[in-house]
């Protein structure tokens, strides 16, 4: 198998649009790894950011993109136990961690500063085979399709943001800024927690906002004035929690306007631009500003259970499935906001 070449979606330099299909060898696996035959891989906003070269994290070029993936085990390393060839699995994203790092020792390996993830630090899954450390694996129940299961990762991002880092209570009013994949999934998780939820977007986001409304029972909002009216509707003070999932620095300014005194802003979207505005409202309102990054093992187990039970349904956000040879079409449809989430299938 190792002599075979397989097509992969490769980000080969920091120059804008430096992504193409390249032939790569099937990965060699180590004794603690498995070789995963990819069934489906989700396209993430971070894949788009690397494609357009407006990302704010170091990339190990050239690298195969893709970190939202599931499939079947094709081969096992010599020291791997508890798994067998053919098992249906999804993989976490922390491909390389330092087990001796203090964060790893308390189970927060996602916050290990030396962590490297699939799709930027090591080769990802927009190809047929990917090398995965066995510690990253989780079982996928038979009743959960791989098209849905490959979205476990963004669901875990949303779950950690809302449940782990925001502590939403039933009856809270929550505004989510940004109707992309993470924003809509954050809204869906907030609804599961019993919150009243609105999703804020732009005029160009109408289609995606309709999905948030029809599939997840959220109020769609266009423009800051509409958002401020919704946030202050109950008692004039603002939203209990504002989730910034937009990926633009300026949206933090909007979040500070919408949050109530003693409320919380949870920032999950990346925005490399300078702020160029004062964050004094955080002080004045006694507001908690909480970052939320990635996820860990217990979050994955909980989210897979929610997906398998149907309590969290990701089907409404999947805008289509494309062959990896059609990666450009899938990227464009997401980049232009025509769809929420694209899923790729290896060839």
mmCIF file of C-alpha atoms in Angstrom, residues 108-231:
data_model
loop_
_atom_site.group_PDB
_atom_site.id
_atom_site.type_symbol
_atom_site.label_atom_id
_atom_site.label_comp_id
_atom_site.label_asym_id
_atom_site.label_seq_id
_atom_site.Cartn_x
_atom_site.Cartn_y
_atom_site.Cartn_z
ATOM 1 C CA UNK A 108 -6.514 19.990 28.648
ATOM 2 C CA UNK A 109 -4.104 18.880 25.920
ATOM 3 C CA UNK A 110 -6.053 21.118 23.528
ATOM 4 C CA UNK A 111 -4.408 24.027 25.371
ATOM 5 C CA UNK A 112 -0.872 22.623 25.213
ATOM 6 C CA UNK A 113 1.023 25.493 23.519
ATOM 7 C CA UNK A 114 3.127 22.996 21.535
ATOM 8 C CA UNK A 115 0.038 21.204 20.156
ATOM 9 C CA UNK A 116 -0.084 20.701 16.400
ATOM 10 C CA UNK A 117 -3.324 19.971 14.614
ATOM 11 C CA UNK A 118 -4.290 18.160 11.441
ATOM 12 C CA UNK A 119 -4.495 20.346 8.362
ATOM 13 C CA UNK A 120 -1.923 22.942 9.405
ATOM 14 C CA UNK A 121 0.686 21.312 11.674
ATOM 15 C CA UNK A 122 0.597 17.811 10.153
ATOM 16 C CA UNK A 123 -1.133 16.360 7.104
ATOM 17 C CA UNK A 124 -4.902 16.354 7.369
ATOM 18 C CA UNK A 125 -7.707 14.313 5.865
ATOM 19 C CA UNK A 126 -8.604 15.824 2.479
ATOM 20 C CA UNK A 127 -7.254 12.628 0.931
ATOM 21 C CA UNK A 128 -7.990 8.908 1.105
ATOM 22 C CA UNK A 129 -5.694 7.848 3.944
ATOM 23 C CA UNK A 130 -4.481 9.744 6.997
ATOM 24 C CA UNK A 131 -2.185 8.753 9.857
ATOM 25 C CA UNK A 132 -3.890 9.208 13.231
ATOM 26 C CA UNK A 133 -2.615 8.605 16.787
ATOM 27 C CA UNK A 134 -4.872 5.980 18.340
ATOM 28 C CA UNK A 135 -5.448 8.255 21.378
ATOM 29 C CA UNK A 136 -7.444 10.602 19.080
ATOM 30 C CA UNK A 137 -10.088 8.031 18.117
ATOM 31 C CA UNK A 138 -13.751 7.763 19.077
ATOM 32 C CA UNK A 139 -16.280 5.122 18.024
ATOM 33 C CA UNK A 140 -19.027 6.192 15.617
ATOM 34 C CA UNK A 141 -22.350 4.381 16.244
ATOM 35 C CA UNK A 142 -23.811 2.500 13.262
ATOM 36 C CA UNK A 143 -26.861 4.781 13.114
ATOM 37 C CA UNK A 144 -24.739 7.903 12.565
ATOM 38 C CA UNK A 145 -23.680 8.528 8.958
ATOM 39 C CA UNK A 146 -20.134 9.655 8.226
ATOM 40 C CA UNK A 147 -21.493 12.793 6.511
ATOM 41 C CA UNK A 148 -22.854 13.782 9.926
ATOM 42 C CA UNK A 149 -20.087 12.222 12.033
ATOM 43 C CA UNK A 150 -17.358 14.206 10.250
ATOM 44 C CA UNK A 151 -18.950 17.321 11.763
ATOM 45 C CA UNK A 152 -18.319 16.083 15.316
ATOM 46 C CA UNK A 153 -15.334 18.435 15.521
ATOM 47 C CA UNK A 154 -17.172 21.737 14.892
ATOM 48 C CA UNK A 155 -19.956 20.505 17.177
ATOM 49 C CA UNK A 156 -17.320 20.006 19.890
ATOM 50 C CA UNK A 157 -16.052 23.561 19.314
ATOM 51 C CA UNK A 158 -19.605 24.825 19.842
ATOM 52 C CA UNK A 159 -20.246 22.561 22.856
ATOM 53 C CA UNK A 160 -17.057 23.712 24.595
ATOM 54 C CA UNK A 161 -17.880 27.362 23.843
ATOM 55 C CA UNK A 162 -21.418 27.244 25.227
ATOM 56 C CA UNK A 163 -21.419 24.463 27.825
ATOM 57 C CA UNK A 164 -17.788 24.385 28.921
ATOM 58 C CA UNK A 165 -16.960 28.073 28.786
ATOM 59 C CA UNK A 166 -20.264 29.974 28.924
ATOM 60 C CA UNK A 167 -22.477 27.968 31.315
ATOM 61 C CA UNK A 168 -25.775 28.827 29.619
ATOM 62 C CA UNK A 169 -28.843 28.517 31.829
ATOM 63 C CA UNK A 170 -32.454 27.900 30.713
ATOM 64 C CA UNK A 171 -34.114 31.224 29.966
ATOM 65 C CA UNK A 172 -30.876 33.074 29.151
ATOM 66 C CA UNK A 173 -30.928 35.317 26.109
ATOM 67 C CA UNK A 174 -28.001 34.596 23.826
ATOM 68 C CA UNK A 175 -26.869 36.468 20.710
ATOM 69 C CA UNK A 176 -24.549 34.632 18.324
ATOM 70 C CA UNK A 177 -22.628 36.873 15.921
ATOM 71 C CA UNK A 178 -21.873 35.143 12.625
ATOM 72 C CA UNK A 179 -24.042 32.525 10.865
ATOM 73 C CA UNK A 180 -21.211 30.273 9.711
ATOM 74 C CA UNK A 181 -20.850 26.644 10.770
ATOM 75 C CA UNK A 182 -19.528 27.430 14.247
ATOM 76 C CA UNK A 183 -22.022 30.247 14.814
ATOM 77 C CA UNK A 184 -25.051 28.164 13.873
ATOM 78 C CA UNK A 185 -23.823 25.182 15.903
ATOM 79 C CA UNK A 186 -23.210 27.483 18.887
ATOM 80 C CA UNK A 187 -26.796 28.662 18.493
ATOM 81 C CA UNK A 188 -28.032 25.058 18.305
ATOM 82 C CA UNK A 189 -26.152 24.106 21.492
ATOM 83 C CA UNK A 190 -27.475 27.203 23.292
ATOM 84 C CA UNK A 191 -31.001 26.147 22.316
ATOM 85 C CA UNK A 192 -30.305 22.658 23.709
ATOM 86 C CA UNK A 193 -29.354 24.373 26.981
ATOM 87 C CA UNK A 194 -32.747 26.119 27.113
ATOM 88 C CA UNK A 195 -31.726 29.598 25.983
ATOM 89 C CA UNK A 196 -33.590 32.023 23.753
ATOM 90 C CA UNK A 197 -31.203 32.572 20.843
ATOM 91 C CA UNK A 198 -30.755 35.079 18.049
ATOM 92 C CA UNK A 199 -28.177 34.862 15.264
ATOM 93 C CA UNK A 200 -26.773 38.099 13.830
ATOM 94 C CA UNK A 201 -25.546 38.378 10.262
ATOM 95 C CA UNK A 202 -25.363 40.630 7.229
ATOM 96 C CA UNK A 203 -27.781 41.079 4.342
ATOM 97 C CA UNK A 204 -25.726 38.546 2.365
ATOM 98 C CA UNK A 205 -26.303 35.973 5.131
ATOM 99 C CA UNK A 206 -30.097 35.707 4.706
ATOM 100 C CA UNK A 207 -29.971 32.123 3.447
ATOM 101 C CA UNK A 208 -27.825 30.926 6.324
ATOM 102 C CA UNK A 209 -29.909 32.866 8.858
ATOM 103 C CA UNK A 210 -33.026 31.093 7.555
ATOM 104 C CA UNK A 211 -31.375 27.758 8.348
ATOM 105 C CA UNK A 212 -30.710 28.971 11.911
ATOM 106 C CA UNK A 213 -34.379 29.949 12.162
ATOM 107 C CA UNK A 214 -36.053 26.956 10.532
ATOM 108 C CA UNK A 215 -33.767 24.175 11.735
ATOM 109 C CA UNK A 216 -32.834 25.412 15.207
ATOM 110 C CA UNK A 217 -35.558 27.837 16.281
ATOM 111 C CA UNK A 218 -33.339 30.929 16.433
ATOM 112 C CA UNK A 219 -34.365 34.505 15.681
ATOM 113 C CA UNK A 220 -32.543 35.791 12.575
ATOM 114 C CA UNK A 221 -31.150 39.318 12.855
ATOM 115 C CA UNK A 222 -29.636 41.549 10.183
ATOM 116 C CA UNK A 223 -27.731 44.619 11.319
ATOM 117 C CA UNK A 224 -26.593 45.932 14.677
ATOM 118 C CA UNK A 225 -29.767 47.956 15.362
ATOM 119 C CA UNK A 226 -31.949 44.850 15.088
ATOM 120 C CA UNK A 227 -29.540 42.969 17.338
ATOM 121 C CA UNK A 228 -29.546 45.687 19.980
ATOM 122 C CA UNK A 229 -33.352 45.781 19.995
ATOM 123 C CA UNK A 230 -33.520 41.988 20.434
ATOM 124 C CA UNK A 231 -30.832 41.931 23.141
#
